Each structure stands twice: as structure tokens, then as C-alpha cells.
PDB file of C-alpha atoms in Angstrom:
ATOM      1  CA  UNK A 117      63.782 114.730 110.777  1.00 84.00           C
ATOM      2  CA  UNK A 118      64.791 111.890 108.464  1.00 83.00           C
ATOM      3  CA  UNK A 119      63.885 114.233 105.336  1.00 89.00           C
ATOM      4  CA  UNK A 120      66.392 116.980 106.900  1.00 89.00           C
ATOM      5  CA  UNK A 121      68.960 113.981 107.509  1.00 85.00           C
ATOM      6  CA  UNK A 122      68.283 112.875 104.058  1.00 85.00           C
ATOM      7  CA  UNK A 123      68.528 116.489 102.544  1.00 89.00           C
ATOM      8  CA  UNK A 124      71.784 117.495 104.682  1.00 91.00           C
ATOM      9  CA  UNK A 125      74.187 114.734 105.021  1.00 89.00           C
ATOM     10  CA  UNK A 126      75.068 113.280 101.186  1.00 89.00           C
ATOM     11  CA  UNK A 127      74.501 109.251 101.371  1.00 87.00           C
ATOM     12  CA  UNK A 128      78.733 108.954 100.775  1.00 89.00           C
ATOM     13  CA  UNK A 129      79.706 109.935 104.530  1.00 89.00           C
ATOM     14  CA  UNK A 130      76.525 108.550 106.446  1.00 88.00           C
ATOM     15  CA  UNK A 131      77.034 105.293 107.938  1.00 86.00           C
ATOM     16  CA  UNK A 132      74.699 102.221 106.634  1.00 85.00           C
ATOM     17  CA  UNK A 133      74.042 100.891 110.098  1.00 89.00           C
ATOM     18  CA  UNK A 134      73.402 102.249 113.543  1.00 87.00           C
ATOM     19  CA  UNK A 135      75.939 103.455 115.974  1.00 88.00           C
ATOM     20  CA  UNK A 136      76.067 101.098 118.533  1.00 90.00           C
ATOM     21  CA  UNK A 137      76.803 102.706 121.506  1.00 91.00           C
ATOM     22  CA  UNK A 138      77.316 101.793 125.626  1.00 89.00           C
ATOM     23  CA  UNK A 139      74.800 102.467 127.964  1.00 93.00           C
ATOM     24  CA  UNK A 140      74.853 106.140 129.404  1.00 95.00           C
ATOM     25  CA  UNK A 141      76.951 106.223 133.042  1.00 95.00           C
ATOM     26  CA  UNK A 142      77.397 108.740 135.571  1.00 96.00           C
ATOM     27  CA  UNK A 143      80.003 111.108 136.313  1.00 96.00           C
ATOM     28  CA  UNK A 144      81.703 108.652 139.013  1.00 96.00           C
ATOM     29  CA  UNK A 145      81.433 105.404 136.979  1.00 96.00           C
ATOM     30  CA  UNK A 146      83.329 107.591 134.117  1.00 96.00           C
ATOM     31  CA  UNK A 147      85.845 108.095 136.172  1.00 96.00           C
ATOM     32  CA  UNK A 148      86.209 104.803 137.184  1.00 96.00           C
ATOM     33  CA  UNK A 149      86.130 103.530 133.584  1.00 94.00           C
ATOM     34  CA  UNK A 150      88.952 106.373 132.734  1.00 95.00           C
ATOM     35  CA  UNK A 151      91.347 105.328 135.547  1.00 96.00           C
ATOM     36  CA  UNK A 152      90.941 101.778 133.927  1.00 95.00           C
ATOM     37  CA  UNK A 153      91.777 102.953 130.700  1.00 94.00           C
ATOM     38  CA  UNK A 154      94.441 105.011 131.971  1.00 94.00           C
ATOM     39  CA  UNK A 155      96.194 101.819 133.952  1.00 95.00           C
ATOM     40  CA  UNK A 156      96.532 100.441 130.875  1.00 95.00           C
ATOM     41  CA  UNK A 157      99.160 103.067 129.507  1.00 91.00           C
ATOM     42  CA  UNK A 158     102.732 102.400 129.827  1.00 89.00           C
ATOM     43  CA  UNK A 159     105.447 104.930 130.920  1.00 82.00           C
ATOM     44  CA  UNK A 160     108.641 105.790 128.680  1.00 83.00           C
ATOM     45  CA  UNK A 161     111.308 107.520 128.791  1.00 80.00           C
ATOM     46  CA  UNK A 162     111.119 111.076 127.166  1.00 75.00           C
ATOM     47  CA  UNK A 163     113.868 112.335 125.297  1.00 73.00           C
ATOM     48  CA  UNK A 164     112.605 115.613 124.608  1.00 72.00           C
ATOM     49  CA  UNK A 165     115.835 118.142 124.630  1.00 67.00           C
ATOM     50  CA  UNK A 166     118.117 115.016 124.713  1.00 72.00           C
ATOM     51  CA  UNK A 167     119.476 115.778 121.246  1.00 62.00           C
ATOM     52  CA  UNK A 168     118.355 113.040 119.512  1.00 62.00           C
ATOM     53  CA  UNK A 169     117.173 115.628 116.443  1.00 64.00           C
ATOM     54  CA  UNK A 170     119.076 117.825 114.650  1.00 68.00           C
ATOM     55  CA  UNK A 171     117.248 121.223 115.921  1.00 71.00           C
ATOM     56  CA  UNK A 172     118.257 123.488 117.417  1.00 77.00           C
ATOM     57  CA  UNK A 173     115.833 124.905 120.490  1.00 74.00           C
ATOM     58  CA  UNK A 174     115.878 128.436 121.462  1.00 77.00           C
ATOM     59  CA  UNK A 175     117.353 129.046 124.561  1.00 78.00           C
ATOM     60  CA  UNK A 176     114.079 130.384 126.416  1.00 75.00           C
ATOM     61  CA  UNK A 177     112.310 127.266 125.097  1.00 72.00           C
ATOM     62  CA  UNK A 178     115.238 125.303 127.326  1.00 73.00           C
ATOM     63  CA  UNK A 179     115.038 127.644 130.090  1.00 73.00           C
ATOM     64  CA  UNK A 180     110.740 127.264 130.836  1.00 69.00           C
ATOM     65  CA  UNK A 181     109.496 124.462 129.117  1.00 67.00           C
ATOM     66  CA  UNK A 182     112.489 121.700 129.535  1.00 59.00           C
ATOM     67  CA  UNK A 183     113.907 122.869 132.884  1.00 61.00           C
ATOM     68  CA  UNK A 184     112.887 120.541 135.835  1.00 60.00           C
ATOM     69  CA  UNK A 185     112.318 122.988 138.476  1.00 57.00           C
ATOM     70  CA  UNK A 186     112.066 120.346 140.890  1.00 50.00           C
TER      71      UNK A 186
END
């Protein structure tokens, strides 16, 4: 395998030491480790379709992407 590795991948993009890497978890602790992640993100205000860029959007892009149907 390491003559294939050696034959395959030129010595330029392969990576000098191991890849460290986390222990392997289940399904559940992933998803426990992704809502932790996903605490962390912050929420902003979107300005898409506010006019803040000179563009001009086609008026079924406005209609069914933009619209709040709620």
C-alpha cells in the first residue's frame, strides 16, 4: 500500500506528518457535538433584496425566493 501511496500521490501535496484525528463517535454524540457548534453562531440581520447593491433582481426572483409568505 505504501508503494501505491508512494507511486500515486507526488511527495509536494502529501502531508509530512500524520493526521491527527478525534476519536470515532456515534450518530447521537454527533449531534450533540453539532448543536454545540451550532450555539456558537451568531444571528444577523440579512439584507438580501434591501437594495444595498446596485442589481437589479428579476421580478420572479422577488416574487418566490424573497417573499415572506408568512
Amino acid at each position: 500500500l505504501d508503494e501505491l501511496l508512494d507511486s500515486a500521490v507526488p511527495d509536494i501535496i502529501r502531508m509530512p506528518e500524520k493526521l491527527i484525528m478525534n476519536a470515532p463517535m456515534s450518530e447521537s454524540e454527533a449531534l450533540i457535538a453539532l448543536r454545540e457548534m451550532m450555539r456558537q453562531n451568531e444571528v444577523k440581520k440579512s439584507f438580501i433584496g434591501m437594495g444595498y447593491y446596485e442589481v437589479l433582481t428579476p421580478q420572479c426572483i422577488l416574487r418566490n425566493v424573497l417573499e415572506n409568505p408568512g
